[in-house]
Coordinates of C-alpha atoms in Angstrom, one line a residue:
Chain Z
X14 CA 11.8 24.8 7.2
X15 CA 12.0 26.9 10.3
X16 CA 14.7 29.5 10.6
X17 CA 16.0 30.2 14.1
X18 CA 16.2 33.9 15.0
X19 CA 19.7 35.3 14.7
X20 CA 21.6 35.9 17.9
X21 CA 20.9 39.4 19.1
X22 CA 21.4 39.9 22.8
X23 CA 24.4 38.8 24.8
X24 CA 22.5 36.0 26.4
X25 CA 21.7 34.3 23.1
X26 CA 25.3 34.9 22.1
X27 CA 26.4 33.0 25.1
X28 CA 24.0 30.3 24.3
X29 CA 25.1 30.0 20.7
X30 CA 28.8 29.9 21.8
X31 CA 28.0 27.0 24.1
X32 CA 25.9 25.5 21.3
X33 CA 28.9 25.5 18.9
X34 CA 31.0 23.7 21.5
X35 CA 28.3 21.1 21.6
X36 CA 28.0 21.1 17.8
X37 CA 30.8 18.6 17.3
X38 CA 29.1 16.2 19.7
X39 CA 25.7 16.7 18.1
X40 CA 27.2 16.0 14.7
X41 CA 28.5 12.7 16.0
X42 CA 25.2 11.8 17.7
X43 CA 23.3 12.7 14.5
X44 CA 25.5 10.3 12.5
X45 CA 25.1 7.7 15.2
X46 CA 21.3 8.0 15.2
X47 CA 21.0 7.8 11.4
X48 CA 23.6 5.0 11.0
X49 CA 21.2 2.0 11.3
X50 CA 18.9 3.5 8.7
X51 CA 21.7 4.2 6.3
X52 CA 23.1 0.7 6.7
X53 CA 19.6 -0.6 6.0
X54 CA 19.2 1.6 2.8
X55 CA 22.6 0.4 1.5
X56 CA 21.8 -3.3 2.3
X57 CA 18.2 -3.3 1.0
X58 CA 18.3 -0.8 -1.9
X59 CA 21.7 0.4 -3.0
X60 CA 23.5 -3.0 -3.0
X61 CA 20.6 -5.0 -4.5
X62 CA 20.3 -2.4 -7.3
X63 CA 24.0 -2.8 -8.1
X64 CA 23.7 -6.6 -7.8
X65 CA 20.7 -6.6 -10.2
X66 CA 22.7 -4.7 -12.7
X67 CA 25.7 -7.0 -12.3
X68 CA 23.6 -10.1 -12.6
X69 CA 21.8 -8.9 -15.6
X70 CA 25.1 -8.8 -17.6
X71 CA 26.1 -12.3 -16.5
X72 CA 24.8 -15.8 -17.1
X73 CA 23.8 -15.9 -13.5
X74 CA 21.9 -19.1 -12.6
X75 CA 21.3 -21.0 -9.4
X76 CA 23.4 -24.0 -8.8
X77 CA 23.4 -26.6 -6.0
X78 CA 24.6 -25.1 -2.8
X79 CA 28.4 -25.3 -2.5
X80 CA 29.0 -26.1 -6.1
X81 CA 31.6 -23.8 -7.8
X82 CA 30.2 -22.6 -11.0
X83 CA 31.2 -20.1 -13.6
X84 CA 28.9 -17.3 -14.4
X85 CA 30.4 -15.7 -17.4
X86 CA 29.9 -12.1 -18.5
X87 CA 27.6 -12.2 -21.5
X88 CA 27.0 -8.5 -22.2
X89 CA 23.5 -7.6 -23.1
X90 CA 22.4 -11.1 -24.1
X91 CA 19.9 -11.2 -21.2
X92 CA 18.3 -8.0 -22.4
X93 CA 18.1 -9.2 -26.0
X94 CA 16.5 -12.4 -24.8
X95 CA 14.0 -10.4 -22.8
X96 CA 13.1 -8.2 -25.8
X97 CA 12.7 -11.2 -28.0
X98 CA 10.6 -13.2 -25.5
X99 CA 6.9 -13.3 -26.3
X100 CA 6.1 -13.9 -22.7
X101 CA 8.0 -10.8 -21.5
X102 CA 6.5 -8.7 -24.3
X103 CA 3.0 -9.9 -23.4
X104 CA 3.5 -9.2 -19.7
X105 CA 4.6 -5.6 -20.4
X106 CA 1.6 -5.2 -22.8
X107 CA -0.6 -6.5 -19.9
X108 CA 0.7 -3.8 -17.6
X109 CA 0.0 -1.3 -20.3
X110 CA -3.7 -2.5 -20.4
X111 CA -3.7 -2.4 -16.6
X112 CA -2.4 1.2 -16.4
X113 CA -4.7 2.5 -19.2
X114 CA -7.7 1.4 -17.1
X115 CA -6.4 1.7 -13.6
X116 CA -4.8 5.2 -13.6
X117 CA -7.7 7.2 -15.1
X118 CA -10.2 5.3 -13.0
X119 CA -8.2 5.9 -9.9
X120 CA -7.7 9.6 -10.5
X121 CA -11.4 10.3 -11.4
X122 CA -13.0 8.1 -8.7
X123 CA -10.8 9.1 -5.8
X124 CA -11.0 12.8 -6.6
X125 CA -14.8 12.6 -6.9
X126 CA -15.2 10.7 -3.7
X127 CA -12.7 12.9 -1.8
X128 CA -14.6 16.0 -3.0
X129 CA -17.9 14.5 -1.9
X130 CA -16.3 13.6 1.5
X131 CA -14.8 17.0 2.0
X132 CA -17.9 18.6 3.5
X133 CA -20.0 18.6 6.7
X134 CA -22.1 15.5 6.0
X135 CA -23.8 13.0 8.2
X136 CA -21.9 9.7 8.8
X137 CA -18.7 11.2 7.6
X138 CA -16.5 9.0 9.7
X139 CA -18.4 5.9 8.6
X140 CA -17.8 6.8 4.9
X141 CA -14.2 7.6 5.5
X142 CA -13.5 4.4 7.3
X143 CA -15.4 2.2 4.9
X144 CA -13.3 3.5 2.0
X145 CA -10.1 2.5 3.7
X146 CA -11.1 -1.0 4.6
X147 CA -10.1 -2.6 1.3
X148 CA -6.8 -0.8 1.3
X149 CA -5.8 -2.0 4.8
X150 CA -6.9 -5.6 4.1
X151 CA -4.5 -8.2 2.7
X152 CA -5.0 -8.8 -1.0
X153 CA -4.7 -12.5 -0.4
X154 CA -7.9 -12.3 1.8
X155 CA -9.9 -10.1 -0.6
X156 CA -8.9 -12.2 -3.6
X157 CA -10.9 -15.1 -2.0
X158 CA -14.1 -13.1 -2.2
X159 CA -13.5 -11.8 -5.7
X160 CA -12.9 -15.4 -6.9
X161 CA -16.2 -16.4 -5.3
X162 CA -18.1 -13.4 -6.7
X163 CA -16.7 -13.8 -10.3
X164 CA -16.5 -17.5 -10.5
X165 CA -18.4 -19.3 -13.3
X166 CA -21.6 -19.8 -11.2
X167 CA -20.9 -16.9 -8.9
X168 CA -23.1 -14.1 -7.7
X169 CA -22.1 -11.7 -10.5
X170 CA -22.9 -14.1 -13.3
X171 CA -26.1 -15.1 -11.5
X172 CA -27.2 -11.4 -11.5
X173 CA -26.2 -10.9 -15.1
X174 CA -28.1 -14.0 -16.2
X175 CA -27.8 -14.4 -20.0
X176 CA -25.4 -11.4 -20.1
X177 CA -22.7 -13.3 -18.2
X178 CA -19.5 -13.5 -20.2
X179 CA -18.5 -16.8 -21.8
X180 CA -15.9 -18.0 -20.7
X181 CA -16.3 -16.5 -17.2
X182 CA -14.3 -13.4 -16.0
X183 CA -11.0 -14.7 -14.8
X184 CA -10.7 -17.5 -17.3
X185 CA -11.6 -15.1 -20.2
X186 CA -8.4 -13.9 -22.0
X187 CA -10.0 -10.5 -22.9
X188 CA -11.6 -9.8 -19.5
X189 CA -9.0 -11.2 -17.1
X190 CA -6.6 -8.3 -17.2
X191 CA -9.2 -5.5 -17.2
X192 CA -10.9 -7.2 -14.2
X193 CA -7.6 -7.3 -12.3
X194 CA -7.2 -3.6 -13.1
X195 CA -10.6 -2.9 -11.6
X196 CA -9.9 -5.1 -8.6
X197 CA -6.7 -3.1 -7.9
X198 CA -8.5 0.2 -8.4
X199 CA -11.1 -0.9 -5.9
X200 CA -8.5 -2.2 -3.5
X201 CA -6.3 0.9 -3.5
X202 CA -8.9 3.7 -3.9
X203 CA -9.2 4.5 -0.2
X204 CA -5.5 5.5 0.0
X205 CA -5.8 7.8 -2.9
X206 CA -9.0 9.3 -1.5
X207 CA -7.0 10.1 1.6
X208 CA -4.3 11.8 -0.5
X209 CA -6.8 13.9 -2.3
X210 CA -8.5 14.8 0.9
X211 CA -5.2 16.2 2.2
X212 CA -4.7 18.1 -1.0
X213 CA -8.2 19.6 -0.9
X214 CA -7.4 21.2 2.4
X215 CA -4.8 23.3 0.6
X216 CA -6.9 24.7 -2.2
X217 CA -7.4 28.4 -1.2
X218 CA -11.1 29.0 -0.2
X219 CA -11.0 32.4 -1.9
X220 CA -10.9 30.6 -5.2
X221 CA -14.2 28.9 -4.4
X222 CA -15.7 32.2 -3.3
X223 CA -14.5 33.9 -6.5
X224 CA -15.9 31.1 -8.6
X225 CA -19.3 31.3 -6.9
X226 CA -19.2 35.2 -7.2
X227 CA -18.7 34.7 -10.9
X228 CA -21.7 32.5 -11.0
X229 CA -19.9 29.3 -11.8
X230 CA -22.0 26.1 -11.3
X231 CA -20.8 23.1 -9.3
X232 CA -19.4 21.2 -12.2
X233 CA -17.6 24.3 -13.5
X234 CA -16.2 25.1 -10.1
X235 CA -15.0 21.5 -9.8
X236 CA -13.3 21.6 -13.2
X237 CA -11.7 25.0 -12.9
X238 CA -10.9 25.3 -9.2
X239 CA -10.7 21.8 -7.7
X240 CA -9.0 20.0 -10.5
X241 CA -6.1 22.5 -11.0
X242 CA -5.9 23.0 -7.3
X243 CA -5.0 19.4 -6.6
X244 CA -2.6 19.1 -9.6
X245 CA 0.4 18.1 -7.6
X246 CA -1.6 15.5 -5.7
X247 CA -2.8 14.2 -9.1
X248 CA 0.9 13.8 -10.1
X249 CA 1.5 11.8 -6.9
X250 CA -1.5 9.7 -7.4
X251 CA -0.6 8.8 -11.0
X252 CA 3.0 8.1 -10.0
X253 CA 1.9 5.8 -7.1
X254 CA -0.7 4.0 -9.2
X255 CA 2.0 3.4 -11.9
X256 CA 4.3 1.9 -9.3
X257 CA 1.5 -0.3 -8.0
X258 CA 0.9 -1.5 -11.5
X259 CA 4.6 -2.3 -12.1
X260 CA 4.5 -4.3 -8.8
X261 CA 1.6 -6.4 -9.7
X262 CA 2.1 -10.0 -8.6
X263 CA -0.4 -11.3 -6.0
X264 CA -3.5 -10.6 -8.1
X265 CA -2.5 -12.5 -11.3
X266 CA -0.9 -15.2 -9.2
X267 CA -4.0 -15.9 -7.3
X268 CA -7.0 -14.5 -9.3
X269 CA -6.1 -16.0 -12.6
X270 CA -4.0 -19.0 -11.4
X271 CA -0.6 -17.7 -12.4
X272 CA -1.3 -15.1 -15.2
X273 CA -3.7 -17.2 -17.2
X274 CA -5.4 -17.8 -19.5
X275 CA -2.3 -18.4 -21.7
X276 CA -0.4 -15.5 -20.1
X277 CA -3.2 -13.0 -20.8
X278 CA -2.9 -11.6 -17.3
X279 CA 0.7 -12.3 -16.6
X280 CA 2.6 -9.4 -15.1
X281 CA 6.4 -8.7 -15.4
X282 CA 7.0 -9.5 -11.8
X283 CA 5.2 -12.8 -12.3
X284 CA 7.4 -13.6 -15.3
X285 CA 10.4 -12.6 -13.1
X286 CA 9.3 -15.1 -10.5
X287 CA 8.8 -17.9 -12.9
X288 CA 12.0 -17.3 -14.8
X289 CA 14.2 -16.3 -12.0
X290 CA 13.1 -18.3 -9.0
X291 CA 11.3 -21.3 -10.4
X292 CA 13.6 -21.8 -13.4
X293 CA 16.7 -20.5 -11.8
X294 CA 17.7 -18.0 -14.5
X295 CA 18.3 -15.2 -12.0
X296 CA 20.4 -13.1 -14.4
X297 CA 17.7 -13.1 -17.0
X298 CA 15.0 -12.2 -14.4
X299 CA 17.2 -9.4 -13.1
X300 CA 17.4 -8.0 -16.6
X301 CA 13.6 -8.0 -16.8
X302 CA 13.5 -6.2 -13.5
X303 CA 16.0 -3.5 -14.7
X304 CA 13.8 -3.0 -17.9
X305 CA 10.8 -2.6 -15.6
X306 CA 12.6 0.0 -13.4
X307 CA 13.6 1.9 -16.5
X308 CA 10.0 1.8 -17.8
X309 CA 8.7 3.1 -14.5
X310 CA 11.2 5.9 -14.3
X311 CA 10.3 6.9 -17.9
X312 CA 6.6 6.9 -17.1
X313 CA 7.3 8.9 -14.0
X314 CA 9.3 11.4 -16.0
X315 CA 6.4 11.8 -18.5
X316 CA 3.9 12.2 -15.7
X317 CA 6.1 14.9 -14.1
X318 CA 6.3 16.8 -17.4
X319 CA 2.5 16.7 -17.9
X320 CA 1.3 17.1 -14.3
X321 CA 4.4 18.2 -12.2
X322 CA 4.8 21.6 -10.6
X323 CA 5.8 24.3 -13.0
Chain H
X20 CA -8.8 17.2 10.3
X21 CA -10.3 20.5 9.4
X22 CA -13.9 20.3 8.3
X23 CA -13.4 22.6 5.4
X24 CA -16.6 22.9 3.4
X25 CA -17.0 24.1 -0.1
X26 CA -20.5 25.4 0.6
X27 CA -20.7 29.1 0.0
X28 CA -22.1 31.1 2.9
X29 CA -24.5 33.9 2.1
X30 CA -22.8 37.3 2.2
X31 CA -24.1 40.3 4.1
X32 CA -27.4 41.3 2.6
X33 CA -30.5 43.2 3.8
X34 CA -32.6 40.8 5.9
X35 CA -35.4 40.7 3.4
X36 CA -33.1 39.9 0.5
X37 CA -31.2 37.4 2.6
X38 CA -34.4 35.6 3.3
X39 CA -35.2 35.3 -0.3
X40 CA -31.8 34.3 -1.5
X41 CA -31.5 31.6 1.2
X42 CA -34.7 30.0 0.2
X43 CA -33.6 30.2 -3.4
X44 CA -30.3 28.6 -2.7
X45 CA -31.6 26.1 -0.3
X46 CA -33.2 23.7 -2.7
X47 CA -30.1 23.3 -5.0
X48 CA -27.9 23.1 -2.0
X49 CA -30.1 20.4 -0.5
X50 CA -30.2 18.7 -3.8
X51 CA -26.4 18.7 -4.0
X52 CA -26.2 17.3 -0.5
X53 CA -28.4 14.4 -1.6
X54 CA -26.2 13.9 -4.6
X55 CA -23.2 13.9 -2.4
X56 CA -24.8 11.4 0.1
X57 CA -26.0 9.2 -2.7
X58 CA -22.5 9.1 -4.2
X59 CA -20.9 8.3 -0.9
X60 CA -23.4 5.6 -0.1
X61 CA -22.9 3.9 -3.4
X62 CA -19.1 4.1 -2.8
X63 CA -19.5 2.7 0.7
X64 CA -21.7 -0.2 -0.6
X65 CA -19.1 -1.1 -3.2
X66 CA -16.3 -1.0 -0.7
X67 CA -18.1 -2.9 2.1
X68 CA -20.2 -5.5 0.3
X69 CA -17.3 -7.9 -0.5
X70 CA -16.4 -7.9 3.2
X71 CA -19.9 -8.6 4.2
X72 CA -20.1 -11.3 1.6
X73 CA -16.8 -12.7 2.8
X74 CA -18.3 -13.2 6.3
X75 CA -21.6 -14.6 5.1
X76 CA -19.9 -17.0 2.7
X77 CA -17.5 -18.2 5.4
X78 CA -20.5 -19.3 7.4
X79 CA -22.4 -21.2 4.7
X80 CA -22.6 -24.9 4.9
X81 CA -23.4 -25.1 1.2
X82 CA -22.0 -22.4 -1.0
X83 CA -24.9 -20.4 -2.3
X84 CA -23.8 -18.1 -5.1
X85 CA -27.4 -17.0 -6.0
X86 CA -28.8 -13.7 -4.8
X87 CA -30.5 -15.3 -1.8
X88 CA -27.0 -16.5 -0.7
X89 CA -26.1 -12.9 0.0
X90 CA -28.4 -13.0 3.0
X91 CA -27.7 -15.1 6.0
X92 CA -29.8 -18.1 6.2
X93 CA -30.1 -19.8 9.6
X94 CA -30.6 -23.2 8.2
X95 CA -27.3 -23.0 6.2
X96 CA -25.0 -21.7 8.9
X97 CA -22.0 -23.6 10.1
X98 CA -18.5 -23.1 11.5
X99 CA -17.2 -26.2 9.6
X100 CA -15.4 -24.0 7.1
X101 CA -13.2 -22.6 9.9
X102 CA -12.5 -26.1 11.0
X103 CA -11.7 -27.2 7.4
X104 CA -9.2 -24.4 6.8
X105 CA -7.7 -24.9 10.3
X106 CA -7.1 -28.6 9.6
X107 CA -5.1 -27.9 6.5
X108 CA -3.0 -24.8 7.4
X109 CA -3.1 -24.5 11.2
X110 CA -4.5 -21.0 11.7
X111 CA -2.9 -20.5 15.1
X112 CA 0.6 -21.3 13.9
X113 CA 0.2 -19.1 10.9
X114 CA -1.2 -16.3 13.0
X115 CA 1.8 -16.5 15.3
X116 CA 4.1 -16.4 12.4
X117 CA 2.3 -13.3 11.0
X118 CA 2.6 -11.8 14.4
X119 CA 6.3 -12.4 14.8
X120 CA 7.0 -11.0 11.3
X121 CA 4.8 -7.9 11.9
X122 CA 6.2 -7.4 15.4
X123 CA 9.8 -7.6 14.2
X124 CA 9.1 -4.9 11.5
X125 CA 7.2 -2.7 14.0
X126 CA 10.1 -3.0 16.5
X127 CA 12.7 -2.1 13.9
X128 CA 10.7 0.8 12.6
X129 CA 9.9 2.2 16.0
X130 CA 13.5 1.9 17.3
X131 CA 15.6 2.8 14.3
X132 CA 13.0 4.8 12.4
X133 CA 12.4 7.1 15.3
X134 CA 16.2 7.6 15.7
X135 CA 16.4 8.3 12.0
X136 CA 13.5 10.7 11.9
X137 CA 14.9 12.6 14.9
X138 CA 18.3 12.8 13.3
X139 CA 16.8 14.0 10.0
X140 CA 14.6 16.7 11.6
X141 CA 16.5 18.0 14.7
X142 CA 20.2 17.1 14.5
X143 CA 22.8 18.6 12.2
X144 CA 25.3 16.3 10.6
X145 CA 27.1 16.0 7.4
X146 CA 25.2 14.2 4.6
X147 CA 21.8 14.9 6.0
X148 CA 20.6 16.3 2.7
X149 CA 21.9 13.2 0.9
X150 CA 20.2 10.8 3.2
X151 CA 16.9 12.7 3.0
X152 CA 17.1 12.6 -0.8
X153 CA 17.7 8.8 -0.6
X154 CA 14.7 8.4 1.7
X155 CA 12.5 10.1 -0.9
X156 CA 14.0 8.2 -3.8
X157 CA 13.5 4.9 -2.1
X158 CA 9.7 5.5 -2.3
X159 CA 9.8 5.3 -6.1
X160 CA 11.8 2.1 -6.4
X161 CA 9.3 -0.7 -6.4
X162 CA 10.4 -3.3 -3.9
X163 CA 9.2 -6.2 -6.0
X164 CA 11.7 -5.3 -8.7
X165 CA 14.5 -6.0 -6.3
X166 CA 13.2 -9.4 -5.4
X167 CA 15.7 -11.3 -7.5
X168 CA 18.9 -9.7 -6.0
X169 CA 17.4 -9.7 -2.5
X170 CA 16.5 -13.4 -2.9
X171 CA 20.1 -14.1 -4.0
X172 CA 21.5 -12.1 -1.0
X173 CA 19.2 -13.3 1.7
X174 CA 18.4 -16.9 0.7
X175 CA 21.4 -17.9 -1.3
X176 CA 24.3 -15.9 0.2
X177 CA 23.3 -15.6 3.9
X178 CA 21.2 -18.8 4.1
X179 CA 18.3 -17.0 5.8
X180 CA 15.6 -19.0 4.0
X181 CA 12.9 -20.3 6.4
X182 CA 13.8 -17.9 9.1
X183 CA 12.0 -15.0 10.7
X184 CA 15.1 -12.8 10.2
X185 CA 15.1 -13.4 6.5
X186 CA 11.4 -12.5 6.4
X187 CA 11.8 -9.3 8.4
X188 CA 15.1 -8.0 7.1
X189 CA 13.9 -6.2 3.8
X190 CA 11.1 -4.5 5.8
X191 CA 13.0 -3.8 9.0
X192 CA 12.6 0.0 8.8
X193 CA 9.6 1.4 7.0
X194 CA 10.7 4.5 5.1
X195 CA 7.2 6.1 5.0
X196 CA 7.2 5.9 8.8
X197 CA 10.6 7.6 8.9
X198 CA 9.2 10.4 6.6
X199 CA 6.2 10.8 8.9
X200 CA 8.4 10.9 12.0
X201 CA 10.7 13.5 10.4
X202 CA 7.8 15.7 9.4
X203 CA 6.3 15.6 12.8
X204 CA 9.6 16.3 14.6
X205 CA 10.2 19.2 12.3
X206 CA 6.9 20.8 13.3
X207 CA 7.8 20.8 17.0
X208 CA 9.1 24.1 18.3
X209 CA 12.9 24.3 18.2
X210 CA 13.1 26.2 21.6
X211 CA 11.9 23.0 23.3
X212 CA 15.0 21.1 22.2
X213 CA 17.3 24.1 22.9
X214 CA 15.9 24.5 26.4
X215 CA 16.4 20.8 27.2
X216 CA 19.9 20.9 25.9
X217 CA 20.8 23.9 28.1
X218 CA 19.5 21.8 31.0
X219 CA 22.1 19.3 30.0
X220 CA 19.8 16.6 28.6
X221 CA 21.4 14.2 26.2
X222 CA 19.9 13.9 22.7
X223 CA 18.6 10.4 23.4
X224 CA 16.9 11.7 26.5
X225 CA 15.4 14.6 24.6
X226 CA 14.1 12.1 22.0
X227 CA 12.6 9.8 24.6
X228 CA 11.3 12.3 27.1
X229 CA 10.2 15.2 24.8
X230 CA 10.0 14.4 21.2
X231 CA 8.3 11.0 21.4
X232 CA 5.6 11.9 23.8
X233 CA 4.7 14.9 21.7
X234 CA 4.8 12.9 18.5
X235 CA 2.2 10.3 19.7
X236 CA -0.3 10.9 16.8
X237 CA 2.4 10.6 14.2
X238 CA 3.7 7.4 15.9
X239 CA 0.2 5.9 15.9
X240 CA -0.3 6.8 12.2
X241 CA 3.1 5.2 11.4
X242 CA 2.2 2.1 13.5
X243 CA -1.0 1.5 11.4
X244 CA 0.9 1.9 8.2
X245 CA 3.8 -0.2 9.3
X246 CA 1.4 -2.9 10.7
X247 CA -0.5 -3.4 7.5
X248 CA 2.6 -3.7 5.4
X249 CA 4.1 -7.0 6.7
X250 CA 0.7 -8.4 7.9
X251 CA -0.6 -8.2 4.4
X252 CA 2.7 -8.9 2.5
X253 CA 2.6 -12.0 0.3
X254 CA 5.4 -12.1 -2.2
X255 CA 8.5 -11.8 0.0
X256 CA 7.6 -14.3 2.7
X257 CA 6.3 -16.5 0.0
X258 CA 9.7 -16.5 -1.6
X259 CA 11.6 -17.0 1.7
X260 CA 9.5 -19.6 3.5
X261 CA 9.0 -23.1 2.1
X262 CA 8.5 -24.6 5.6
X263 CA 4.8 -24.5 6.4
X264 CA 5.5 -24.1 10.1
X265 CA 7.1 -20.7 9.4
X266 CA 4.7 -19.3 6.9
X267 CA 2.6 -16.2 7.8
X268 CA -1.1 -16.6 7.3
X269 CA -1.1 -14.6 4.0
X270 CA 1.3 -17.1 2.5
X271 CA -0.3 -20.3 3.8
X272 CA -3.8 -19.0 2.8
X273 CA -2.5 -18.2 -0.7
X274 CA -1.0 -21.7 -1.0
X275 CA -4.3 -23.1 0.1
X276 CA -6.1 -21.1 -2.6
X277 CA -3.7 -22.2 -5.3
X278 CA -3.0 -25.8 -4.4
X279 CA -5.2 -27.3 -1.7
X280 CA -8.6 -25.8 -2.0
X281 CA -9.7 -28.4 -4.6
X282 CA -9.7 -31.1 -2.1
X283 CA -12.1 -29.5 0.4
X284 CA -15.8 -30.2 0.5
X285 CA -16.6 -26.5 0.3
X286 CA -13.5 -24.9 -1.0
X287 CA -14.9 -21.3 -1.2
X288 CA -16.3 -21.6 2.3
X289 CA -12.8 -22.6 3.6
X290 CA -11.0 -19.9 1.6
X291 CA -13.4 -17.2 2.9
X292 CA -13.1 -18.5 6.5
X293 CA -9.3 -18.1 6.2
X294 CA -9.8 -14.7 4.6
X295 CA -11.8 -13.6 7.5
X296 CA -9.2 -14.7 10.0
X297 CA -6.5 -12.9 7.9
X298 CA -8.5 -9.7 7.5
X299 CA -9.9 -9.4 11.1
X300 CA -6.7 -8.3 12.9
X301 CA -5.8 -5.6 10.4
X302 CA -9.3 -4.3 10.3
X303 CA -9.4 -4.3 14.2
X304 CA -6.1 -2.4 14.5
X305 CA -7.3 0.0 11.9
X306 CA -10.7 0.6 13.6
X307 CA -9.0 1.1 16.9
X308 CA -6.6 3.7 15.6
X309 CA -8.7 5.1 12.7
X310 CA -8.9 8.5 14.3
X311 CA -5.2 8.9 13.6
X312 CA -5.4 7.7 10.1
X313 CA -6.5 11.1 8.7
X314 CA -5.3 13.2 5.8
X315 CA -3.7 15.7 8.1
X316 CA -1.5 13.2 9.9
X317 CA -0.6 11.3 6.8
X318 CA -0.6 14.3 4.4
X319 CA 2.3 15.9 6.2
X320 CA 4.3 12.7 5.8
X321 CA 3.4 12.3 2.1
X322 CA 4.1 15.9 1.2
X323 CA 7.7 15.4 2.2

């Protein structure tokens, strides 16, 4: 990032010679400082990714501790099983429903709120802080209120009166997943508002001046200056929202009592938990995980093509 | 954070014309200010109402899901719900567990993360580019997807089920915090480090005496981010701890929601009481440090 000035006068020359003598030592210290983090990355990311790939090609199951069992190589059987499983297919379809709702809602709402917040307005800190509160609160805690709000006889249904859906929200197979998508949008929005606020500081002010000189209205200015100006942030927002969607577990586990009704809100991570940890078919669950990583990377690639820097 | 505004300021004009144009532009500008405020207020209501409702609901003797139940009613106020949740999941014990879990992650991130951030920003060593690339890549790999191999490693191979170490290990160094530290150290003037080196200070001393004191805002930002991670985390500690005495509050409350709530007299009240206890520390930490949780502090870390 920063370039140090080239050595010019003898004094700096002297300094840099001394610096090079120290360089070997600094090299060693740098390696020493980074070592714990590198070990951590290898132990927590690199090795588990390798282990997941290995497991997914083996009939890897949990046996009683100490028992010596054979876990034979079975090629792509786990993957075939995943592709053929209705539960797995349904869970990937559920994530698709989730993303179709969550990503556009997140992008539009967080950009609009960030733009509204990016001005000298009264109570600015209050607004900013109130938007972050859901993001910093545990999902387990907030889930409790949403369950209360959207339960059969809850406040929302009381307000809707005869318009209340039958069966109620989280036990309705059409509404459960969309409501989870809205819940997660609400929960994460503050973080994305923050990202857009940072991006808005980098949009050149001259562009706004030029737009107003050309007589562009507010909406026009927003569409042709703000939206393109924060394009790289939009890429980051869609990417992070996609990852959040792929990670979905707590919400279907608690809001819909384990992905109900009839798996209509089950997420792939929930299926992985049920298959891998509850049933003990770890190899099969690992294969589902690999498929999900591949899907996320493909989506990220598409988003980069559409929104990424040129 | 810079208070950049989008408002266009009137350009140089003759005073008479300036007067006219400012009165002309005032009413739409004022209107847009109202639109802006209305939008922000609607947003704030949508974000805050569930929290308000959480508190009100946790104090209700009889759950009142009608509209009037959204307002506190002195004849229907009780602390019984807190007692009910406490008798089934021991709030104090769970809070201590959450604290140890979070404290371990904070300690690991502050010790090893600061060393790593300093090494990535200030020191030169072979493989620096590769480690930085790995640090960025790690942000894209969803942690949940590694849960099966991590479970095999930590629970099955190393036997760390039902232990604090097993809970902490996968979160021990927060990579986003490392990114923030690196970014902040990069922004410090290089001469500062050179001067200290010429004075014979060791790198550890430079980090401790110069870099860390200057990086305080970045450290506070990273502390909030690191704090809310393990404090709110559910899936991993849920997988690792079966022993109730070791479960963090997020896990014991979730178990209460999915298994035990049916047995309580006022299940929603008890759940909401537990939710308030779980939410309060994170919200308090955030409010205490919110000045540092701004787009400029975090933006530099996110931009990479």
